[in-house]
């Protein structure tokens, strides 16, 4: 009876969470923004969504689940039931923005991935990732980013050890109910959150080398998620930050010697990825609408091709593909056309360059 109460409570919570309407673009609009080194948050990493104060009866649901689980906690439970109860109760507190109580619920739990018992292996790993991420976020809130990184890193490594080489690390869940795009994202995917926040903590702590590697790992894992639109905008912001970090490291080195072929390929692949994420996020804009992320990407792509010395016809063709596809995500943008003219001239297609320049002159006045 106690086990079924815990399971039903978690199922009720998860079902409600998948019905919550939220806007990922609004929530993560400034994620990955680099601020002054001495600011309280040198790199912005927004906390996951919670449902405290939301419409739709979220607070009432959470209060009811809390009371039910607190009642179950007074019964005699097995060690596995206690573990499950504490994690589910912590999730109730987490989504209700009761972070002190959330921390208290998980701080006595082991930080090692439990051995497989009566709980299914997949479910046991999900509970573990949830409690480790909640511990990490609690440490972040208290300002202890080093402890937060330790939690995220330990969770990721332990999780990977229990997976087969072919298993997916991040498995999205979603709902088609009421979703304009056909898929409504879950508020938190615990393995995805751990991968992302591990990288962000390293970068915030100033460990750029580890941070770039961990952010690259996150991006690589997320390249293979299904559906590919899952966390598209957050991945877009993460990839943008990744390219910014690589650009900063490459800036001084490129002046001394040409970048290696491997570095050049990584930079160009990152821009192809960024375009794919932009296309997954945006449609052709209305006349009064501007997709600033697209314009930012166009500027960065043109600058990075110069940085990695992408001057061959093959390299120019790769840049042209990005610029032509960006035309379909902007509305008569002089900025895109300006880069297009320069690249077409370098590529040697003077006829197309003259046509693009004529359009540019009309738009620029």
Tab-separated table of N, CA and C in Angstrom, residues 190-308:
chain	number	residue	atom	x	y	z
A	190	UNK	N	16.129	15.163	-15.979
A	190	UNK	CA	17.211	15.172	-14.989
A	190	UNK	C	18.584	14.865	-15.580
A	191	UNK	N	18.757	13.857	-16.430
A	191	UNK	CA	20.091	13.656	-17.031
A	191	UNK	C	20.534	14.838	-17.900
A	192	UNK	N	19.601	15.394	-18.668
A	192	UNK	CA	19.937	16.569	-19.496
A	192	UNK	C	20.358	17.737	-18.617
A	193	UNK	N	19.644	17.927	-17.518
A	193	UNK	CA	19.952	19.038	-16.614
A	193	UNK	C	21.333	18.875	-15.995
A	194	UNK	N	21.675	17.637	-15.610
A	194	UNK	CA	22.983	17.392	-15.000
A	194	UNK	C	24.108	17.660	-15.996
A	195	UNK	N	23.954	17.191	-17.233
A	195	UNK	CA	24.972	17.423	-18.254
A	195	UNK	C	25.175	18.914	-18.509
A	196	UNK	N	24.072	19.632	-18.625
A	196	UNK	CA	24.134	21.052	-18.932
A	196	UNK	C	24.739	21.845	-17.780
A	197	UNK	N	24.242	21.604	-16.582
A	197	UNK	CA	24.674	22.419	-15.448
A	197	UNK	C	26.113	22.094	-15.030
A	198	UNK	N	26.558	20.874	-15.267
A	198	UNK	CA	27.959	20.542	-15.004
A	198	UNK	C	28.870	21.456	-15.805
A	199	UNK	N	28.575	21.617	-17.088
A	199	UNK	CA	29.395	22.486	-17.941
A	199	UNK	C	29.311	23.936	-17.506
A	200	UNK	N	28.102	24.384	-17.178
A	200	UNK	CA	27.923	25.785	-16.802
A	200	UNK	C	28.648	26.123	-15.506
A	201	UNK	N	28.687	25.168	-14.572
A	201	UNK	CA	29.412	25.419	-13.326
A	201	UNK	C	30.912	25.523	-13.578
A	202	UNK	N	31.466	24.667	-14.431
A	202	UNK	CA	32.897	24.752	-14.736
A	202	UNK	C	33.242	26.107	-15.346
A	203	UNK	N	32.440	26.550	-16.303
A	203	UNK	CA	32.703	27.834	-16.948
A	203	UNK	C	32.544	28.991	-15.967
A	204	UNK	N	31.538	28.901	-15.108
A	204	UNK	CA	31.320	29.958	-14.114
A	204	UNK	C	32.466	30.021	-13.116
A	205	UNK	N	33.043	28.869	-12.797
A	205	UNK	CA	34.162	28.813	-11.855
A	205	UNK	C	35.483	29.209	-12.502
A	206	UNK	N	35.469	29.443	-13.813
A	206	UNK	CA	36.682	29.870	-14.505
A	206	UNK	C	37.511	28.738	-15.072
A	207	UNK	N	37.012	27.491	-14.989
A	207	UNK	CA	37.729	26.348	-15.559
A	207	UNK	C	37.290	26.209	-17.014
A	208	UNK	N	37.856	27.062	-17.860
A	208	UNK	CA	37.405	27.142	-19.249
A	208	UNK	C	37.659	25.847	-20.014
A	209	UNK	N	38.816	25.238	-19.810
A	209	UNK	CA	39.152	24.023	-20.552
A	209	UNK	C	38.144	22.908	-20.257
A	210	UNK	N	37.891	22.661	-18.971
A	210	UNK	CA	36.921	21.625	-18.605
A	210	UNK	C	35.524	22.010	-19.056
A	211	UNK	N	35.191	23.298	-18.904
A	211	UNK	CA	33.857	23.768	-19.277
A	211	UNK	C	33.573	23.582	-20.754
A	212	UNK	N	34.555	23.902	-21.608
A	212	UNK	CA	34.363	23.720	-23.049
A	212	UNK	C	34.172	22.247	-23.374
A	213	UNK	N	34.992	21.394	-22.741
A	213	UNK	CA	34.861	19.958	-22.975
A	213	UNK	C	33.513	19.421	-22.526
A	214	UNK	N	33.049	19.859	-21.356
A	214	UNK	CA	31.765	19.384	-20.830
A	214	UNK	C	30.592	19.941	-21.629
A	215	UNK	N	30.721	21.191	-22.083
A	215	UNK	CA	29.660	21.764	-22.903
A	215	UNK	C	29.605	21.057	-24.260
A	216	UNK	N	30.776	20.744	-24.799
A	216	UNK	CA	30.817	19.984	-26.040
A	216	UNK	C	30.197	18.606	-25.877
A	217	UNK	N	30.416	17.977	-24.714
A	217	UNK	CA	29.815	16.675	-24.429
A	217	UNK	C	28.299	16.776	-24.367
A	218	UNK	N	27.801	17.818	-23.702
A	218	UNK	CA	26.352	18.039	-23.632
A	218	UNK	C	25.763	18.206	-25.025
A	219	UNK	N	26.403	19.037	-25.829
A	219	UNK	CA	25.899	19.305	-27.183
A	219	UNK	C	25.909	18.034	-28.021
A	220	UNK	N	26.982	17.247	-27.899
A	220	UNK	CA	27.097	16.012	-28.663
A	220	UNK	C	26.006	15.014	-28.282
A	221	UNK	N	25.750	14.870	-26.987
A	221	UNK	CA	24.686	13.968	-26.528
A	221	UNK	C	23.339	14.435	-27.064
A	222	UNK	N	23.095	15.740	-26.988
A	222	UNK	CA	21.795	16.274	-27.390
A	222	UNK	C	21.598	16.267	-28.904
A	223	UNK	N	22.682	16.140	-29.671
A	223	UNK	CA	22.555	16.024	-31.128
A	223	UNK	C	21.772	14.779	-31.520
A	224	UNK	N	21.739	13.788	-30.623
A	224	UNK	CA	21.136	12.497	-30.956
A	224	UNK	C	19.798	12.238	-30.274
A	225	UNK	N	19.197	13.276	-29.649
A	225	UNK	CA	17.923	13.055	-28.970
A	225	UNK	C	16.791	12.935	-29.983
A	226	UNK	N	15.731	12.264	-29.541
A	226	UNK	CA	14.515	12.127	-30.336
A	226	UNK	C	13.326	12.539	-29.477
A	227	UNK	N	12.512	13.503	-29.939
A	227	UNK	CA	12.588	14.209	-31.220
A	227	UNK	C	13.735	15.227	-31.228
A	228	UNK	N	14.251	15.551	-32.411
A	228	UNK	CA	15.390	16.466	-32.497
A	228	UNK	C	15.070	17.892	-32.067
A	229	UNK	N	13.787	18.214	-31.925
A	229	UNK	CA	13.418	19.559	-31.474
A	229	UNK	C	13.474	19.700	-29.960
A	230	UNK	N	13.719	18.598	-29.238
A	230	UNK	CA	13.741	18.658	-27.777
A	230	UNK	C	14.850	19.591	-27.298
A	231	UNK	N	14.492	20.529	-26.461
A	231	UNK	CA	15.417	21.527	-25.898
A	231	UNK	C	16.162	22.290	-26.996
A	232	UNK	N	15.518	22.483	-28.136
A	232	UNK	CA	16.207	23.110	-29.272
A	232	UNK	C	16.741	24.494	-28.915
A	233	UNK	N	15.926	25.307	-28.231
A	233	UNK	CA	16.389	26.664	-27.957
A	233	UNK	C	17.478	26.683	-26.896
A	234	UNK	N	17.370	25.841	-25.887
A	234	UNK	CA	18.440	25.779	-24.888
A	234	UNK	C	19.735	25.284	-25.540
A	235	UNK	N	19.635	24.304	-26.402
A	235	UNK	CA	20.815	23.811	-27.109
A	235	UNK	C	21.399	24.889	-28.013
A	236	UNK	N	20.533	25.682	-28.616
A	236	UNK	CA	20.981	26.801	-29.440
A	236	UNK	C	21.815	27.770	-28.611
A	237	UNK	N	21.310	28.083	-27.422
A	237	UNK	CA	22.047	29.003	-26.540
A	237	UNK	C	23.350	28.365	-26.047
A	238	UNK	N	23.314	27.048	-25.782
A	238	UNK	CA	24.526	26.359	-25.333
A	238	UNK	C	25.568	26.311	-26.448
A	239	UNK	N	25.129	26.045	-27.665
A	239	UNK	CA	26.048	25.993	-28.796
A	239	UNK	C	26.629	27.373	-29.093
A	240	UNK	N	25.815	28.391	-28.913
A	240	UNK	CA	26.292	29.774	-29.081
A	240	UNK	C	27.398	30.075	-28.066
A	241	UNK	N	27.200	29.665	-26.807
A	241	UNK	CA	28.222	29.878	-25.782
A	241	UNK	C	29.474	29.062	-26.088
A	242	UNK	N	29.279	27.826	-26.540
A	242	UNK	CA	30.416	26.974	-26.891
A	242	UNK	C	31.282	27.652	-27.952
A	243	UNK	N	30.640	28.168	-28.995
A	243	UNK	CA	31.401	28.830	-30.065
A	243	UNK	C	32.090	30.084	-29.555
A	244	UNK	N	31.444	30.784	-28.635
A	244	UNK	CA	32.058	31.988	-28.066
A	244	UNK	C	33.319	31.633	-27.274
A	245	UNK	N	33.245	30.544	-26.486
A	245	UNK	CA	34.398	30.117	-25.700
A	245	UNK	C	35.544	29.652	-26.609
A	246	UNK	N	35.203	28.888	-27.631
A	246	UNK	CA	36.229	28.431	-28.583
A	246	UNK	C	36.855	29.617	-29.305
A	247	UNK	N	36.026	30.583	-29.669
A	247	UNK	CA	36.506	31.777	-30.374
A	247	UNK	C	37.508	32.547	-29.510
A	248	UNK	N	37.217	32.665	-28.219
A	248	UNK	CA	38.116	33.390	-27.327
A	248	UNK	C	39.459	32.675	-27.199
A	249	UNK	N	39.402	31.340	-27.093
A	249	UNK	CA	40.652	30.586	-26.987
A	249	UNK	C	41.435	30.627	-28.289
A	250	UNK	N	40.725	30.646	-29.405
A	250	UNK	CA	41.355	30.597	-30.712
A	250	UNK	C	41.919	31.945	-31.131
A	251	UNK	N	41.372	33.022	-30.589
A	251	UNK	CA	41.748	34.362	-31.020
A	251	UNK	C	43.230	34.629	-30.976
A	252	UNK	N	43.850	34.323	-29.842
A	252	UNK	CA	45.285	34.569	-29.721
A	252	UNK	C	46.112	33.584	-30.513
A	253	UNK	N	45.670	32.305	-30.526
A	253	UNK	CA	46.441	31.275	-31.223
A	253	UNK	C	46.426	31.480	-32.731
A	254	UNK	N	45.272	31.930	-33.260
A	254	UNK	CA	45.137	32.069	-34.714
A	254	UNK	C	46.089	33.112	-35.272
A	255	UNK	N	46.391	34.136	-34.454
A	255	UNK	CA	47.310	35.180	-34.920
A	255	UNK	C	48.731	34.641	-35.049
A	256	UNK	N	49.071	33.640	-34.195
A	256	UNK	CA	50.421	33.094	-34.212
A	256	UNK	C	50.606	32.033	-35.291
A	257	UNK	N	49.591	31.164	-35.468
A	257	UNK	CA	49.683	30.111	-36.467
A	257	UNK	C	48.289	29.721	-36.938
A	258	UNK	N	48.172	29.219	-38.149
A	258	UNK	CA	46.851	28.839	-38.658
A	258	UNK	C	46.243	27.731	-37.799
A	259	UNK	N	44.940	27.748	-37.613
A	259	UNK	CA	44.301	26.692	-36.826
A	259	UNK	C	44.394	25.354	-37.534
A	260	UNK	N	44.381	24.283	-36.775
A	260	UNK	CA	44.461	22.947	-37.362
A	260	UNK	C	43.184	22.632	-38.133
A	261	UNK	N	43.274	21.611	-38.983
A	261	UNK	CA	42.094	21.181	-39.749
A	261	UNK	C	40.991	20.706	-38.813
A	262	UNK	N	41.382	20.077	-37.697
A	262	UNK	CA	40.398	19.595	-36.733
A	262	UNK	C	39.636	20.747	-36.100
A	263	UNK	N	40.359	21.803	-35.732
A	263	UNK	CA	39.716	22.978	-35.142
A	263	UNK	C	38.801	23.653	-36.155
A	264	UNK	N	39.284	23.786	-37.391
A	264	UNK	CA	38.470	24.409	-38.435
A	264	UNK	C	37.164	23.631	-38.648
A	265	UNK	N	37.267	22.305	-38.712
A	265	UNK	CA	36.074	21.479	-38.911
A	265	UNK	C	35.105	21.614	-37.746
A	266	UNK	N	35.638	21.685	-36.524
A	266	UNK	CA	34.777	21.816	-35.345
A	266	UNK	C	34.011	23.132	-35.385
A	267	UNK	N	34.697	24.213	-35.755
A	267	UNK	CA	34.050	25.524	-35.831
A	267	UNK	C	32.955	25.515	-36.897
A	268	UNK	N	33.259	24.977	-38.061
A	268	UNK	CA	32.278	24.975	-39.144
A	268	UNK	C	31.106	24.053	-38.836
A	269	UNK	N	31.381	22.913	-38.200
A	269	UNK	CA	30.312	22.000	-37.803
A	269	UNK	C	29.408	22.655	-36.765
A	270	UNK	N	29.991	23.423	-35.857
A	270	UNK	CA	29.199	24.110	-34.827
A	270	UNK	C	28.234	25.107	-35.458
A	271	UNK	N	28.675	25.764	-36.515
A	271	UNK	CA	27.785	26.706	-37.193
A	271	UNK	C	26.684	25.983	-37.971
A	272	UNK	N	26.995	24.834	-38.550
A	272	UNK	CA	25.946	24.050	-39.206
A	272	UNK	C	24.908	23.600	-38.168
A	273	UNK	N	25.394	23.185	-37.021
A	273	UNK	CA	24.486	22.800	-35.944
A	273	UNK	C	23.614	23.979	-35.527
A	274	UNK	N	24.227	25.147	-35.406
A	274	UNK	CA	23.477	26.324	-34.978
A	274	UNK	C	22.363	26.644	-35.970
A	275	UNK	N	22.656	26.520	-37.249
A	275	UNK	CA	21.626	26.772	-38.253
A	275	UNK	C	20.482	25.770	-38.127
A	276	UNK	N	20.811	24.496	-37.905
A	276	UNK	CA	19.765	23.477	-37.742
A	276	UNK	C	18.892	23.787	-36.522
A	277	UNK	N	19.500	24.254	-35.444
A	277	UNK	CA	18.734	24.591	-34.240
A	277	UNK	C	17.895	25.851	-34.463
A	278	UNK	N	18.421	26.800	-35.213
A	278	UNK	CA	17.636	27.991	-35.554
A	278	UNK	C	16.408	27.614	-36.378
A	279	UNK	N	16.590	26.708	-37.327
A	279	UNK	CA	15.471	26.272	-38.161
A	279	UNK	C	14.451	25.481	-37.346
A	280	UNK	N	14.910	24.776	-36.306
A	280	UNK	CA	13.990	24.038	-35.442
A	280	UNK	C	13.228	24.964	-34.504
A	281	UNK	N	13.772	26.159	-34.294
A	281	UNK	CA	13.186	27.093	-33.323
A	281	UNK	C	12.315	28.147	-33.984
A	282	UNK	N	12.737	28.648	-35.128
A	282	UNK	CA	12.067	29.790	-35.750
A	282	UNK	C	11.475	29.438	-37.108
A	283	UNK	N	10.469	30.189	-37.486
A	283	UNK	CA	9.903	30.139	-38.832
A	283	UNK	C	10.186	31.475	-39.513
A	284	UNK	N	9.792	31.605	-40.771
A	284	UNK	CA	9.976	32.876	-41.464
A	284	UNK	C	9.232	33.975	-40.702
A	285	UNK	N	9.899	35.088	-40.395
A	285	UNK	CA	9.294	36.107	-39.535
A	285	UNK	C	8.232	36.942	-40.240
A	286	UNK	N	7.353	37.493	-39.429
A	286	UNK	CA	6.421	38.498	-39.941
A	286	UNK	C	7.189	39.779	-40.233
A	287	UNK	N	6.560	40.696	-40.967
A	287	UNK	CA	7.243	41.926	-41.379
A	287	UNK	C	7.735	42.728	-40.188
A	288	UNK	N	7.025	42.653	-39.069
A	288	UNK	CA	7.398	43.428	-37.883
A	288	UNK	C	8.275	42.636	-36.910
A	289	UNK	N	8.696	41.454	-37.306
A	289	UNK	CA	9.403	40.548	-36.409
A	289	UNK	C	10.849	40.377	-36.850
A	290	UNK	N	11.751	40.335	-35.881
A	290	UNK	CA	13.173	40.124	-36.163
A	290	UNK	C	13.698	38.995	-35.289
A	291	UNK	N	14.331	38.015	-35.904
A	291	UNK	CA	14.962	36.933	-35.158
A	291	UNK	C	16.420	37.321	-34.898
A	292	UNK	N	16.670	37.934	-33.767
A	292	UNK	CA	18.018	38.417	-33.468
A	292	UNK	C	19.041	37.293	-33.368
A	293	UNK	N	18.598	36.108	-32.936
A	293	UNK	CA	19.528	34.979	-32.856
A	293	UNK	C	20.073	34.626	-34.240
A	294	UNK	N	19.250	34.767	-35.272
A	294	UNK	CA	19.694	34.469	-36.636
A	294	UNK	C	20.726	35.504	-37.089
A	295	UNK	N	20.445	36.767	-36.830
A	295	UNK	CA	21.375	37.827	-37.234
A	295	UNK	C	22.702	37.703	-36.494
A	296	UNK	N	22.630	37.344	-35.218
A	296	UNK	CA	23.861	37.142	-34.439
A	296	UNK	C	24.678	36.000	-35.031
A	297	UNK	N	24.009	34.918	-35.392
A	297	UNK	CA	24.703	33.763	-35.965
A	297	UNK	C	25.367	34.107	-37.297
A	298	UNK	N	24.690	34.889	-38.126
A	298	UNK	CA	25.259	35.278	-39.425
A	298	UNK	C	26.549	36.070	-39.221
A	299	UNK	N	26.517	37.017	-38.302
A	299	UNK	CA	27.723	37.814	-38.007
A	299	UNK	C	28.858	36.918	-37.505
A	300	UNK	N	28.519	35.990	-36.585
A	300	UNK	CA	29.547	35.114	-36.009
A	300	UNK	C	30.126	34.167	-37.049
A	301	UNK	N	29.268	33.643	-37.917
A	301	UNK	CA	29.760	32.726	-38.952
A	301	UNK	C	30.758	33.429	-39.868
A	302	UNK	N	30.412	34.626	-40.320
A	302	UNK	CA	31.320	35.371	-41.201
A	302	UNK	C	32.640	35.675	-40.493
A	303	UNK	N	32.555	36.043	-39.221
A	303	UNK	CA	33.768	36.355	-38.457
A	303	UNK	C	34.620	35.101	-38.234
A	304	UNK	N	33.964	33.978	-37.935
A	304	UNK	CA	34.708	32.753	-37.644
A	304	UNK	C	35.363	32.169	-38.883
A	305	UNK	N	34.750	32.350	-40.051
A	305	UNK	CA	35.388	31.881	-41.279
A	305	UNK	C	36.707	32.625	-41.502
A	306	UNK	N	36.723	33.899	-41.154
A	306	UNK	CA	37.974	34.663	-41.225
A	306	UNK	C	38.969	34.147	-40.190
A	307	UNK	N	38.460	33.846	-38.984
A	307	UNK	CA	39.325	33.436	-37.879
A	307	UNK	C	40.025	32.116	-38.177
A	308	UNK	N	39.284	31.166	-38.767
A	308	UNK	CA	39.881	29.852	-39.055
A	308	UNK	C	40.459	29.795	-40.462
